[in-house]
Structures are given as structure tokens and as C-alpha cells.
PDB file of C-alpha atoms in Angstrom:
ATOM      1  CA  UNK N 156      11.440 -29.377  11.862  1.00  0.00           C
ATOM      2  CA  UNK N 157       7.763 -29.260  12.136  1.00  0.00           C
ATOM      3  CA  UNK N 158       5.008 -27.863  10.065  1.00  0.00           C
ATOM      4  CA  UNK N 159       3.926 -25.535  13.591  1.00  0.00           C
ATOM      5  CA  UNK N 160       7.676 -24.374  14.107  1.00  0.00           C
ATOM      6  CA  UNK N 161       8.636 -23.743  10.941  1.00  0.00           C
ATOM      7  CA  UNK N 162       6.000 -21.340  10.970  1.00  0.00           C
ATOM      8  CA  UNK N 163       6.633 -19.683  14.039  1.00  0.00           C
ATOM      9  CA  UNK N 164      10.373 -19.290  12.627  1.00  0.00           C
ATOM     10  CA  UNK N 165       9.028 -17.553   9.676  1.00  0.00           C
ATOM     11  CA  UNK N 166       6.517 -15.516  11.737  1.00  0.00           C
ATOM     12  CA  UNK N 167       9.666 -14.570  13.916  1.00  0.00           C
ATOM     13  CA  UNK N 168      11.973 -13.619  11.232  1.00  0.00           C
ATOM     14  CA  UNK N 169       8.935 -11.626   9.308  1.00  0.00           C
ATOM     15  CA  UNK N 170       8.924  -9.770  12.971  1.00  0.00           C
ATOM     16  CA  UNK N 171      12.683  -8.721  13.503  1.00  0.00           C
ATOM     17  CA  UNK N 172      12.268  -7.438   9.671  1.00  0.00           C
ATOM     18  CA  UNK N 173       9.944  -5.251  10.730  1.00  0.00           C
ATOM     19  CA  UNK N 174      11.676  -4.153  14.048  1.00  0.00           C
ATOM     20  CA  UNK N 175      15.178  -3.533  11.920  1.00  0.00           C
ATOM     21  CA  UNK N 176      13.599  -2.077   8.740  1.00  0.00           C
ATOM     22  CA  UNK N 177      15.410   1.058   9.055  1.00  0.00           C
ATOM     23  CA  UNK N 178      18.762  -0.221   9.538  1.00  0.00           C
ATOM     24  CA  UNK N 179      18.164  -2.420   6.716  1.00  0.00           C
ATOM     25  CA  UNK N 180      17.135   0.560   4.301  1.00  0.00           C
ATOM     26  CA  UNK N 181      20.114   2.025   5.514  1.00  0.00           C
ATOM     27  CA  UNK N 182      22.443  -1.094   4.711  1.00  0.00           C
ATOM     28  CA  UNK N 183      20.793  -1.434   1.427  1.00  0.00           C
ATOM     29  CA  UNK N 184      21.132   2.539   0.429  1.00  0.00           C
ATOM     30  CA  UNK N 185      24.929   2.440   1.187  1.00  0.00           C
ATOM     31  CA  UNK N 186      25.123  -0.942  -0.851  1.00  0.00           C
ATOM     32  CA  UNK N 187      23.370   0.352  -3.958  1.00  0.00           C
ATOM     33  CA  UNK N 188      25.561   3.685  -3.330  1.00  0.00           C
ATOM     34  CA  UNK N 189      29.230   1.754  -3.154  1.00  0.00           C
ATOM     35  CA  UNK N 190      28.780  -1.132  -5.017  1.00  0.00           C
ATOM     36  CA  UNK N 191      25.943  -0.271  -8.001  1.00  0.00           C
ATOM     37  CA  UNK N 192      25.066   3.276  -8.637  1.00  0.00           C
ATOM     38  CA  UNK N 193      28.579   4.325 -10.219  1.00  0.00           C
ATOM     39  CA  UNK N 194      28.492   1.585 -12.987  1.00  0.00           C
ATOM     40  CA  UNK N 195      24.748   1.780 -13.647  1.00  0.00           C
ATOM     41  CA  UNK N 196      25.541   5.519 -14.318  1.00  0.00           C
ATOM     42  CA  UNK N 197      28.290   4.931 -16.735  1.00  0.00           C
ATOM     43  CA  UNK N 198      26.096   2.032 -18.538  1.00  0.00           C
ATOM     44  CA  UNK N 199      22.679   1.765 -17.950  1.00  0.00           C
ATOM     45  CA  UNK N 200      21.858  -1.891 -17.852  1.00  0.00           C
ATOM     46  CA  UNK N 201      18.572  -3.147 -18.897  1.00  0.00           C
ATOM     47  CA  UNK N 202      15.890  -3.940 -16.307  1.00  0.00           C
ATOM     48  CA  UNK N 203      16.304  -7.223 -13.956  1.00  0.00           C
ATOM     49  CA  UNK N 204      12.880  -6.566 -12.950  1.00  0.00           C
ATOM     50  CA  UNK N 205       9.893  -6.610 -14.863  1.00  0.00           C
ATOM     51  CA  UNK N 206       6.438  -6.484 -13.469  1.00  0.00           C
ATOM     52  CA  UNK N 207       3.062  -6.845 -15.621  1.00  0.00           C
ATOM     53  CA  UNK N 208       0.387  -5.907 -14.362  1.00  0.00           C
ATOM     54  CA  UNK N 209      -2.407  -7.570 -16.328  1.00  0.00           C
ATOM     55  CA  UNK N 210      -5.519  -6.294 -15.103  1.00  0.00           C
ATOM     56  CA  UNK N 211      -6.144  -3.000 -13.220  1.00  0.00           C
ATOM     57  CA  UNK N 212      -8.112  -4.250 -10.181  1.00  0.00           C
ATOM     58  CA  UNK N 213      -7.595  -5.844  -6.284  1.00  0.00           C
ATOM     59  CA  UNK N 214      -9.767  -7.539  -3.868  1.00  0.00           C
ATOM     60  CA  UNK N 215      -8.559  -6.055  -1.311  1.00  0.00           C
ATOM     61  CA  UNK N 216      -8.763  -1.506  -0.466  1.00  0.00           C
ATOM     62  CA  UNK N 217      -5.281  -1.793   2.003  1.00  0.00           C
ATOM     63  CA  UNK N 218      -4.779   1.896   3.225  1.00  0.00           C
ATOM     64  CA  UNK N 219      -0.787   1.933   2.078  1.00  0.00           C
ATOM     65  CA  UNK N 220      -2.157   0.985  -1.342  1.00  0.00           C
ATOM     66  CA  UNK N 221      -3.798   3.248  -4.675  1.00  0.00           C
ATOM     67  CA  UNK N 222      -7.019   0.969  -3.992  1.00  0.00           C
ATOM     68  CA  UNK N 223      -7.271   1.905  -0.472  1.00  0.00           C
ATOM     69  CA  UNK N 224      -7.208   5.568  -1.603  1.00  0.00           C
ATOM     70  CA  UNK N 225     -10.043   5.888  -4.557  1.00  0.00           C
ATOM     71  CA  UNK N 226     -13.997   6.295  -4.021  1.00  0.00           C
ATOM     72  CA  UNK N 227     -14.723   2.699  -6.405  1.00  0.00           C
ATOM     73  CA  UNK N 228     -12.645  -0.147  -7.447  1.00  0.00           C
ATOM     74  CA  UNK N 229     -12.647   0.973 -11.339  1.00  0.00           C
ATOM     75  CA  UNK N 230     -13.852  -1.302 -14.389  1.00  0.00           C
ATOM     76  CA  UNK N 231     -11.835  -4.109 -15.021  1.00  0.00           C
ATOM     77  CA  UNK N 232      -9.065  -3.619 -17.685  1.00  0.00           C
ATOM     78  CA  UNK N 233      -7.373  -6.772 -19.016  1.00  0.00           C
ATOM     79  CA  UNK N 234      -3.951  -6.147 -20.785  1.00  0.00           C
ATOM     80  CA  UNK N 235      -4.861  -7.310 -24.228  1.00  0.00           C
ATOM     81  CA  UNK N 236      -3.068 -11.143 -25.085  1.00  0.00           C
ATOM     82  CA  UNK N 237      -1.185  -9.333 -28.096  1.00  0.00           C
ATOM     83  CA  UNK N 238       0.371  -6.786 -26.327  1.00  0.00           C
ATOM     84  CA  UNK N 239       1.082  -9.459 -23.258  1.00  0.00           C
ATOM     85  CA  UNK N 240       2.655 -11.922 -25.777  1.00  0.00           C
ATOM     86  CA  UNK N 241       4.494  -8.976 -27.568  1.00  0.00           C
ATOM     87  CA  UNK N 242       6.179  -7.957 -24.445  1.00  0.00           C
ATOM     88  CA  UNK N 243       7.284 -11.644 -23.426  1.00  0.00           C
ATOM     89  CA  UNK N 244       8.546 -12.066 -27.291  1.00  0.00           C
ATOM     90  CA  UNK N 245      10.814  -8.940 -26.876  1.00  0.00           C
ATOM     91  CA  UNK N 246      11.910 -10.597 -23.870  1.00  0.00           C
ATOM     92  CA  UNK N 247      12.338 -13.842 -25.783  1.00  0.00           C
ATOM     93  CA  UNK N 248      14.929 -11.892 -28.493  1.00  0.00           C
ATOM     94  CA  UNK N 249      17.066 -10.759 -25.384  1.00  0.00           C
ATOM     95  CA  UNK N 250      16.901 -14.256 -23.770  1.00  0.00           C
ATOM     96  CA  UNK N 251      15.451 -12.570 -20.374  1.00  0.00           C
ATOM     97  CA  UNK N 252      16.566 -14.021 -17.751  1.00  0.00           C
ATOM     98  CA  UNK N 253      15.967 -11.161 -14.628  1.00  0.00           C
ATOM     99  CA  UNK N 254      12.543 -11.661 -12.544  1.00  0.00           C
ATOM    100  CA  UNK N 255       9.173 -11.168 -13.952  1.00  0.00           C
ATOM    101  CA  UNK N 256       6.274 -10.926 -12.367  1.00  0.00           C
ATOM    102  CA  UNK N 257       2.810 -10.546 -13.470  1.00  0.00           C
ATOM    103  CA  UNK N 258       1.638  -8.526 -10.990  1.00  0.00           C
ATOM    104  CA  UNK N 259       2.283  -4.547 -10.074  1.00  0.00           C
ATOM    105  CA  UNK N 260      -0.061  -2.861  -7.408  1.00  0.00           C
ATOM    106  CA  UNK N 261      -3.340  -5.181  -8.693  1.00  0.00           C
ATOM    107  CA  UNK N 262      -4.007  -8.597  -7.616  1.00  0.00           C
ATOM    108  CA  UNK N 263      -3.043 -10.548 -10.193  1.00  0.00           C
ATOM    109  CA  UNK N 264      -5.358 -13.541  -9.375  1.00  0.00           C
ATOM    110  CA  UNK N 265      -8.227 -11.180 -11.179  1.00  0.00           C
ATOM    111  CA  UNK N 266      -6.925 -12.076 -14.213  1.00  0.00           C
ATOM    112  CA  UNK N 267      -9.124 -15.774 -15.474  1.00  0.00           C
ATOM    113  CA  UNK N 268      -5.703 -16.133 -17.760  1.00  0.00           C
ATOM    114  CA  UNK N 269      -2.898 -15.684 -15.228  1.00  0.00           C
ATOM    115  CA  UNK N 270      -2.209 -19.554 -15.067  1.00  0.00           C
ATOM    116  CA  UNK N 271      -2.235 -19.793 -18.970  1.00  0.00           C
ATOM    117  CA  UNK N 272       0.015 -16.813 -18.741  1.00  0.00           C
ATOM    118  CA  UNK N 273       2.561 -18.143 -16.250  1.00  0.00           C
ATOM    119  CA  UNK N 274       3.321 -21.270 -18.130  1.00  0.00           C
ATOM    120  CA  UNK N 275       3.609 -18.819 -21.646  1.00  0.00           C
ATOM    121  CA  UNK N 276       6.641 -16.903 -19.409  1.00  0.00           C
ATOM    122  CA  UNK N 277       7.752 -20.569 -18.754  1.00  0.00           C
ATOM    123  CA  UNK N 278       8.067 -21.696 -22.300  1.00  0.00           C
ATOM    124  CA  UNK N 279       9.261 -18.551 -23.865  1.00  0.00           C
ATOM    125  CA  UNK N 280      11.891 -17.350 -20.834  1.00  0.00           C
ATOM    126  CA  UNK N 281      12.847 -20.469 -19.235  1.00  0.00           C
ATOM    127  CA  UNK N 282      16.034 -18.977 -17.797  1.00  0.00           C
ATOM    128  CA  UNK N 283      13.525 -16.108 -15.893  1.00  0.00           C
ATOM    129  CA  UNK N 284      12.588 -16.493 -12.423  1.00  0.00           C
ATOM    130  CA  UNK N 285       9.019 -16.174 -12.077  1.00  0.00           C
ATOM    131  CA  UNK N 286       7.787 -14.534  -8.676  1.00  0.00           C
ATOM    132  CA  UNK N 287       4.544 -13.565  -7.666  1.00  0.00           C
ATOM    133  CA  UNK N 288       2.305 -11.578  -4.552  1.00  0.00           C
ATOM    134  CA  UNK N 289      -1.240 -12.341  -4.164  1.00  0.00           C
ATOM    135  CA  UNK N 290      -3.634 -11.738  -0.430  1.00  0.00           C
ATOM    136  CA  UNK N 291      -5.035 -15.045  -1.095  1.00  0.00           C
ATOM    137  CA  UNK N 292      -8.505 -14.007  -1.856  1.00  0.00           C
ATOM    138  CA  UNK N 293      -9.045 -15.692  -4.910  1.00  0.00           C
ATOM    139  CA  UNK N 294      -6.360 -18.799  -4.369  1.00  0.00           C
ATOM    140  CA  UNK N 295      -7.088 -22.239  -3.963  1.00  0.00           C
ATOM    141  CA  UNK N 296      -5.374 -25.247  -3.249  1.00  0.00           C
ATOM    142  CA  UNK N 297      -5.906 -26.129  -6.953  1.00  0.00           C
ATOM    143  CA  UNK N 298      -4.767 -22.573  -8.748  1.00  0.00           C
ATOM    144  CA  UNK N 299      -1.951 -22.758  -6.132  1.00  0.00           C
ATOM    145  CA  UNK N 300      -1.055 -25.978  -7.913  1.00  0.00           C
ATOM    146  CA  UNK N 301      -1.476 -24.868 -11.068  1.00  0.00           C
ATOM    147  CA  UNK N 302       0.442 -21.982 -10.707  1.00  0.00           C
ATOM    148  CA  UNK N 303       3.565 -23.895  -9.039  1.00  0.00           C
ATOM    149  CA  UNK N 304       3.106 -26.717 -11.819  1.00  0.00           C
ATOM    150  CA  UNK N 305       3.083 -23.936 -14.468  1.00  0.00           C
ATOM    151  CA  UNK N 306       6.070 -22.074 -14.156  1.00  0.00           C
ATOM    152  CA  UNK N 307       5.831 -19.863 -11.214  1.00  0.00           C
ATOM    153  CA  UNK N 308       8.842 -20.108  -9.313  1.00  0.00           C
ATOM    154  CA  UNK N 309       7.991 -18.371  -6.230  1.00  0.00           C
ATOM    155  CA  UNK N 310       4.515 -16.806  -4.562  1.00  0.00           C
ATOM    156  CA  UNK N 311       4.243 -14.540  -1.820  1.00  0.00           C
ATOM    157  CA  UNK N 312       1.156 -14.640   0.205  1.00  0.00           C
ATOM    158  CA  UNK N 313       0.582 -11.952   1.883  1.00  0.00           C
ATOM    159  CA  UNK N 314      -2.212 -11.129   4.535  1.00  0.00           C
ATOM    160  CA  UNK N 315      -3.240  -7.708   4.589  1.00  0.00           C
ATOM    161  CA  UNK N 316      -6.515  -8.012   7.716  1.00  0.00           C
ATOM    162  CA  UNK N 317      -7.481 -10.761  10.042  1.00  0.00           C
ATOM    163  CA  UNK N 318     -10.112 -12.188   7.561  1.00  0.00           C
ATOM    164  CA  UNK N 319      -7.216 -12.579   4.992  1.00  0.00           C
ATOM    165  CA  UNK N 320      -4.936 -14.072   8.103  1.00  0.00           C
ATOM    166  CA  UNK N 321      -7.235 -16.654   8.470  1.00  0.00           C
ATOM    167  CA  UNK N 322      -8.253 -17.893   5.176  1.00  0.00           C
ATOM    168  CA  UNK N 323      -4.453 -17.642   4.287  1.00  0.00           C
ATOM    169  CA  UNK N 324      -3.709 -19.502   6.970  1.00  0.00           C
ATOM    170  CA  UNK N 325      -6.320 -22.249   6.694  1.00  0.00           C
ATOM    171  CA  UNK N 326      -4.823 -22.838   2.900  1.00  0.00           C
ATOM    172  CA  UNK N 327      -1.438 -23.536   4.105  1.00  0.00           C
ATOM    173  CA  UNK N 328      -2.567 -25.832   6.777  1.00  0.00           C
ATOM    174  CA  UNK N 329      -4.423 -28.077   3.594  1.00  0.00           C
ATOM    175  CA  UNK N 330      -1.241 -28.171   1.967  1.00  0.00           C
ATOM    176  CA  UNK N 331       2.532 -29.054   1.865  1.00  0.00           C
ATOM    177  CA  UNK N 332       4.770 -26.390   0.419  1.00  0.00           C
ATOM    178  CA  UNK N 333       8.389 -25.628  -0.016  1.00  0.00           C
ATOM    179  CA  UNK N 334       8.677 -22.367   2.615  1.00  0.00           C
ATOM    180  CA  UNK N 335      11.347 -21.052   0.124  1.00  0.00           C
ATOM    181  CA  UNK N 336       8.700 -21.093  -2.586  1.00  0.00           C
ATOM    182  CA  UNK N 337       5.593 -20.394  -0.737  1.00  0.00           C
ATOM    183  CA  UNK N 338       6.340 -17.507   1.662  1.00  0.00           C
ATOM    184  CA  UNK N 339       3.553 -16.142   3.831  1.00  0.00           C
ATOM    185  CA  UNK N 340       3.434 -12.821   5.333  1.00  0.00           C
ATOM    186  CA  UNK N 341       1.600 -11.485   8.492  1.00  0.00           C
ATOM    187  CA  UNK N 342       0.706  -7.795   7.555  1.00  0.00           C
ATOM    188  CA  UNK N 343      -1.032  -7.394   9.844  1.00  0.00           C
ATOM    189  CA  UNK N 344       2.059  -6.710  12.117  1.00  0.00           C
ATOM    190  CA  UNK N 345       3.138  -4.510  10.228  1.00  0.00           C
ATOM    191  CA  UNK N 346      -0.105  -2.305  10.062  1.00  0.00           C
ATOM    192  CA  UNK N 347       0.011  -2.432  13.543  1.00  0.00           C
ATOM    193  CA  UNK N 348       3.596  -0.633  13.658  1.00  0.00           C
ATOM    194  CA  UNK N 349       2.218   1.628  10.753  1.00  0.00           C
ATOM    195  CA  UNK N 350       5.643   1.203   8.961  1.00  0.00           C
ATOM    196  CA  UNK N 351       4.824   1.803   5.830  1.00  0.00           C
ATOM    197  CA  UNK N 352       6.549   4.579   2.929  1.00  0.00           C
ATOM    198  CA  UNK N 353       3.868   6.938   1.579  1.00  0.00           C
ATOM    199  CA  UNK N 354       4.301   5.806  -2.178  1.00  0.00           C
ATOM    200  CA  UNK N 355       5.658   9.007  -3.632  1.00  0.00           C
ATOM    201  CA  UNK N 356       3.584  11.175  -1.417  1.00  0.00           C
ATOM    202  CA  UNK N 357       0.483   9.886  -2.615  1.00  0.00           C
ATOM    203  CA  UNK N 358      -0.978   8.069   0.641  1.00  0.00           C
ATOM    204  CA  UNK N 359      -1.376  11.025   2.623  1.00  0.00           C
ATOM    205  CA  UNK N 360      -1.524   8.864   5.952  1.00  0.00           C
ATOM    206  CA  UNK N 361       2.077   8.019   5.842  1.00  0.00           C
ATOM    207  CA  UNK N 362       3.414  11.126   4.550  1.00  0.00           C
ATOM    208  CA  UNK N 363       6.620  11.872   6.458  1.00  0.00           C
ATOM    209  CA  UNK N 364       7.849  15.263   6.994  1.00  0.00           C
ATOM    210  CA  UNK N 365      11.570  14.849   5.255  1.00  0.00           C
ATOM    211  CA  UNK N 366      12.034  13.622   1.834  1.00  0.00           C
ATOM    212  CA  UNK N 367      15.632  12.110   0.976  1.00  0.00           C
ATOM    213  CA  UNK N 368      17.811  13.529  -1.297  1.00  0.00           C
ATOM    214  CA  UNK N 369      19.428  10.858  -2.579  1.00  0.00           C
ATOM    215  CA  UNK N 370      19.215   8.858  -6.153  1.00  0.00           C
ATOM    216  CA  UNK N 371      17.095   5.600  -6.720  1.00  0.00           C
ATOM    217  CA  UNK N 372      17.649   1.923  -7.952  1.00  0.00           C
ATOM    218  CA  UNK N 373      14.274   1.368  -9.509  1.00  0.00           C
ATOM    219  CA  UNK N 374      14.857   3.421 -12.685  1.00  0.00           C
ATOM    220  CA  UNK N 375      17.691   1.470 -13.028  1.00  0.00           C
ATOM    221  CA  UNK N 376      16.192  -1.900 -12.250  1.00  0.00           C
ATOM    222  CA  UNK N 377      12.590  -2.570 -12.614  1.00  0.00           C
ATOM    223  CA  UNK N 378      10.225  -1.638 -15.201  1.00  0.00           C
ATOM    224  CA  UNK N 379       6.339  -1.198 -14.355  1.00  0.00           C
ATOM    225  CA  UNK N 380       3.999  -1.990 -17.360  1.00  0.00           C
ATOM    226  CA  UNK N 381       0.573  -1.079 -16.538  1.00  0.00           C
ATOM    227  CA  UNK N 382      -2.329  -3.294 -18.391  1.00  0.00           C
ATOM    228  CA  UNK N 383      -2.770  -0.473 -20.661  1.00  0.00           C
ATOM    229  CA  UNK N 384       0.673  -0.238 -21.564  1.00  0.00           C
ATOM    230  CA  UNK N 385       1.630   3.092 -20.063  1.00  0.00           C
ATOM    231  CA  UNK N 386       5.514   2.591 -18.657  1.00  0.00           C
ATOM    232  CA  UNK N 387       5.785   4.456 -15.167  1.00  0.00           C
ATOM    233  CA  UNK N 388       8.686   5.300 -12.979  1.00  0.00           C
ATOM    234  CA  UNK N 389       8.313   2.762 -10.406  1.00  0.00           C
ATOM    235  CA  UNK N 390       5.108   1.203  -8.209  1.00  0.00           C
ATOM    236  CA  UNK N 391       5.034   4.730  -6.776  1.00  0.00           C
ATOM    237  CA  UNK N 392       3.728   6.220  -9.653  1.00  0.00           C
ATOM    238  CA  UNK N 393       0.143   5.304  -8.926  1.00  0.00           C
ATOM    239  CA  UNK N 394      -1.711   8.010 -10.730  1.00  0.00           C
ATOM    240  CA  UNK N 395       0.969   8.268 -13.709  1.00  0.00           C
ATOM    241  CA  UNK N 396       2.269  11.565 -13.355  1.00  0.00           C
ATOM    242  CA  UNK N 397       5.635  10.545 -14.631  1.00  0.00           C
ATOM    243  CA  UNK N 398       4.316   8.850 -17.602  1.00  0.00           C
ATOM    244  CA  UNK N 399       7.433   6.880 -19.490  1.00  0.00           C
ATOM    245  CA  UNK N 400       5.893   5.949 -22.218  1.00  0.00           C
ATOM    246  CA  UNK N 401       3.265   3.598 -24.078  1.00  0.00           C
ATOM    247  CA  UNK N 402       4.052   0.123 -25.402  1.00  0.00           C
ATOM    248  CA  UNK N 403       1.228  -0.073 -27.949  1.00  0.00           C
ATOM    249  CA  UNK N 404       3.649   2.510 -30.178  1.00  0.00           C
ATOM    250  CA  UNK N 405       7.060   1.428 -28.229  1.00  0.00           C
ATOM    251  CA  UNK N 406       8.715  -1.223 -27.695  1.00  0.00           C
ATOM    252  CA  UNK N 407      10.505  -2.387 -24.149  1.00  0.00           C
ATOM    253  CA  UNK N 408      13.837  -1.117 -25.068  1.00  0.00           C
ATOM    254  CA  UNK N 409      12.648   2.452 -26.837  1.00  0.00           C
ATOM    255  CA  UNK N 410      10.982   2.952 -23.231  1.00  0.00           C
ATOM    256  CA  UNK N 411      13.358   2.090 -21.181  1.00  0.00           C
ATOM    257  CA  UNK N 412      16.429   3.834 -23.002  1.00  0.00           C
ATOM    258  CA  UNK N 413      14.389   6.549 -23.920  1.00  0.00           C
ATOM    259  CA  UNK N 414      14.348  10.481 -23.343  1.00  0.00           C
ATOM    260  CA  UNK N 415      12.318  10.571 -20.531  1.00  0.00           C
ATOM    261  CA  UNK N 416      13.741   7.479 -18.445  1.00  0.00           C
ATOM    262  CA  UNK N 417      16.947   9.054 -19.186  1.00  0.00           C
ATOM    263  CA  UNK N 418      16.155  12.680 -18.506  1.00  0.00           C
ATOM    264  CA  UNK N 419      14.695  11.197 -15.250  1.00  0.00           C
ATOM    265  CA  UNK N 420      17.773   9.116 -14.106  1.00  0.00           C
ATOM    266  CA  UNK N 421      20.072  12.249 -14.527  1.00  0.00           C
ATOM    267  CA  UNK N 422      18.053  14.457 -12.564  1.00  0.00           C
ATOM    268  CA  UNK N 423      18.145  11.635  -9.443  1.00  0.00           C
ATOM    269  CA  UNK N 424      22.049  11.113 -10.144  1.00  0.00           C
ATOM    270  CA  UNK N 425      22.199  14.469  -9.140  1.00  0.00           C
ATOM    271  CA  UNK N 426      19.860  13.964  -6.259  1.00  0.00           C
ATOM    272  CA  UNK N 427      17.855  16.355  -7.481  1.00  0.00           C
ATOM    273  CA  UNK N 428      14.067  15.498  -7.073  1.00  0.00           C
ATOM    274  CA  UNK N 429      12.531  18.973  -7.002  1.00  0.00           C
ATOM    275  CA  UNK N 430      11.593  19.062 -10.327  1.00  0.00           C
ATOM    276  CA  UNK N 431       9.977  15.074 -10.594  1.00  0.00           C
ATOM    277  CA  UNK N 432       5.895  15.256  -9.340  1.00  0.00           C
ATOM    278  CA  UNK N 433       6.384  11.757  -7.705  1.00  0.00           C
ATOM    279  CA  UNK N 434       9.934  11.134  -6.974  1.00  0.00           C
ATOM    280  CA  UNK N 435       9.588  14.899  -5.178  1.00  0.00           C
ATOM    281  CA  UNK N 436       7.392  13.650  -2.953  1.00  0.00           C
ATOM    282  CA  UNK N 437       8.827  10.063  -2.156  1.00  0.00           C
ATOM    283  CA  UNK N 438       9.984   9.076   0.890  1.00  0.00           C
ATOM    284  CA  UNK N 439      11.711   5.780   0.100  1.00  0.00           C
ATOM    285  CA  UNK N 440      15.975   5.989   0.537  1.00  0.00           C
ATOM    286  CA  UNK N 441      16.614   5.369  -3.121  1.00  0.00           C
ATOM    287  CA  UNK N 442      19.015   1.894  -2.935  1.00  0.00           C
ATOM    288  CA  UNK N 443      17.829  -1.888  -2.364  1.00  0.00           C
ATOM    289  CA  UNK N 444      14.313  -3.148  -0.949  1.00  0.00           C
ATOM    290  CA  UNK N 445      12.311  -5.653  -2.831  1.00  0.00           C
ATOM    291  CA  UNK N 446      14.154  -5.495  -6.107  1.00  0.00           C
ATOM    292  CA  UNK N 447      17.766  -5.803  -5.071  1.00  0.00           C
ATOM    293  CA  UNK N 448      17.607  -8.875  -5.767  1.00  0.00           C
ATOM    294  CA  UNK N 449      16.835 -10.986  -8.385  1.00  0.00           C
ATOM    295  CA  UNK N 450      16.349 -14.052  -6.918  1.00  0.00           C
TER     296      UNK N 450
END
């Protein structure tokens, strides 16, 4: 298959997504429901997914997105290398071997260390399966190399505006790449249908009218470390008004098994979200999406 249709395969497939996204949320709510939700109720497992985010900044200000929604881009914050290489040794005693990525709502390609921190995930949690998102803004063919050479296991490039589209696409042209490991993503599509959740109610532009009742995977599956710390509920949680805890006086496991988390997950077992500032607000359907999957 060619380089040209192989891309207009993956620009295809990226477009029925879109098209089906509600029937999908719906498969993937009844799945988490039947198949998940009962057994992660009796025994909550620890986290499959764990993202990092390692600096507190994007290039980009996408409307769907925290950045998109603040006066200034704030002062950079870089997750201190203790506490980074703390959290991956904590991994290292559990032998880790779920998703990680060092990335949460920021770009993580503002970080001068990512590469150096990719290939530390790489020696210490070989078994892990290292994924990352970046809009391309600060990649090159050669930290795309690096990267993949590394430890990074798979990178989603995703553009967000036609300048992004273009640049994006002009890299992938310069280079030859797995499609399995290098996915790229049209956005832009996707702003154009406006499809997009309101992240707990805090993006007032995509605020829908009904909120589901219904439980939610993520506080049973992924755990969000900002680069100060601070343990949230879920990517949602952009201003941290369901503040988990801080890993500079906690570690992973006191966090995740904690009061709150667990005072949390029993109030959305019940489908009760009345009382929780974010998940109150949140319009997602509470079973599948990005993390479902670990792979």
C-alpha cells in the first residue's frame, strides 16, 4: 500500500470515528458497565494508566482545552527530577507494566528532558507501554527519532489548526514511520463538527444541557499527576477542585487507595454526582474512551 493511501485510509477511519462517536460511547459505557465496573467495585485494582505531566505549559490555546480558556500561558513549572524518578521507582517496586505517559493536558515536548525521561521509563519499566500526544510544534525529525529510539512505544500527533495540519504533515512526508506507532490526527475535523465533551463543565462552549448519571472508569483506571504533584480525579479536573492528594508527602499507592479516591468512587458507584464540583458538571458517559485500553 502506498505512503498517499495509507494516509487517506487513516484520514478515513479518523472520519467515521468522528461520525459514530456516540454509538461508540455508548458501546464502551455498556462494556465498562457488564464486563468491568462490578469487579473493580469489589477490588479496586491499581491504575493501568498513568499520565505525568512534567511541565505545566502548551504551545498551542485549543478552545476544548484549560489553555484555550485562561488570560496567559502561566510560568513554566518543571516537575522536579526527584519527585519524577520517585514516582517511576514506586512503579519499579510494583513491576508496572500498564501505560504511562508523560504527558496530561500540557505539551509534553516543553519539557528540554522529556527524551532523557522516556528512555529512564524504558530502563526502569521495561514491561510498560510508553504512549505519548504532542501537536507537533516543537517535534523534529530528529526528537521524533530520539523519542522512538528511546523507549517511546507509541506517539500521537495530533493537529489541532491548519498551521499545525501543515507542519504535521510536512514531517511525516520527510519520514518513514510505522502507522501503528506514529498515528496522526486531523482535528481539525473534528472542530469543525464541534464534538467535543465540556471537561467537567469547565469549557463553557461545549457545555451540554444533561449531565449523565452514571459511574466512571477513570477513578478506577488512570491516575493524573500534575508537575507539582497534586493527584486529581481525571484530565477533567483542570482547575483542581477535587484535589486527591500531593505526592511530595504521599506516595502513589497512599493516593490512589486513599480516603478521598475512595470516598469519591463510592459516591459515582452510586451514580451520585451531585455532591462532586467536577464530576457534577461532566458530561462524559462514565465507561471506555481513551483509557480502555492499555495498549
Amino acid at each position: 500500500m502506498s505512503k498517499k493511501l495509507k494516509q487517506l485510509v487513516q484520514k478515513t477511519k479518523h472520519t467515521l470515528v468522528y461520525k459514530f462517536e456516540p454509538l461508540i460511547d455508548i458501546y464502551q459505557k455498556y462494556n465498562f458497565y457488564f464486563f468491568r465496573f462490578n469487579k473493580y467495585r469489589k477490588n479496586t485494582p491499581f491504575p493501568k494508566h498513568i499520565n505525568i505531566e512534567t511541565t505545566n505549559i502548551c504551545t498551542n490555546r485549543c478552545p476544548f482545552c484549560y489553555y484555550g480558556n485562561i488570560e496567559k500561558m502561566p510560568k513554566l513549572r518543571l516537575m522536579t527530577k526527584e519527585m519524577f524518578y520517585r514516582i517511576i521507582d514506586e512503579l519499579a517496586e510494583i513491576n508496572f507494566d500498564g501505560r504511562i505517559s508523560l504527558f496530561e493536558i500540557n505539551e509534553p515536548l516543553t519539557d528540554p528532558r522529556i527524551v532523557d525521561f522516556v528512555a529512564h521509563v524504558k530502563k526502569k519499566l521495561p514491561n510498560a507501554h510508553q504512549m505519548m500526544v504532542t501537536n507537533g510544534d516543537l517535534l523534529s525529525v530528529e526528537k521524533l527519532e530520539k523519542l522512538f529510539e528511546n523507549g517511546i512505544d507509541k506517539l500521537d500527533l495530533n493537529s489541532y489548526n491548519k498551521k499545525n495540519l501543515s507542519r504535521n504533515l510536512k514531517l511525516l512526508k520527510s519520514v518513514k514511520y510505522n502507522p501503528k506507532k506514529l498515528c496522526h490526527y486531523d482535528k481539525t475535523q473534528r472542530f469543525a463538527s464541534g464534538h467535543w465533551i465540556s471537561r467537567g463543565g469547565n469549557i463553557d462552549k461545549y457545555v451540554r444541557r444533561k449531565v449523565p448519571k452514571d459511574a466512571c472508569e477513570f477513578v478506577y483506571a488512570q491516575m493524573v499527576i500534575k508537575s507539582n504533584g497534586d493527584v486529581v480525579t481525571c484530565a477533567a479536573d483542570m482547575w483542581r477542585k477535587q484535589l486527591m492528594g500531593n505526592l511530595k508527602n504521599k506516595s502513589l499507592k497512599d493516593v490512589w487507595f486513599g480516603e478521598k479516591f475512595s470516598a469519591l468512587r463510592q459516591q459515582l458507584a452510586k451514580k451520585n454526582r451531585t455532591k462532586l464540583p467536577v464530576c457534577s458538571q461532566c458530561d462524559y458517559s462514565g465507561g471506555g474512551g481513551f483509557y480502555s485500553h492499555t495498549n
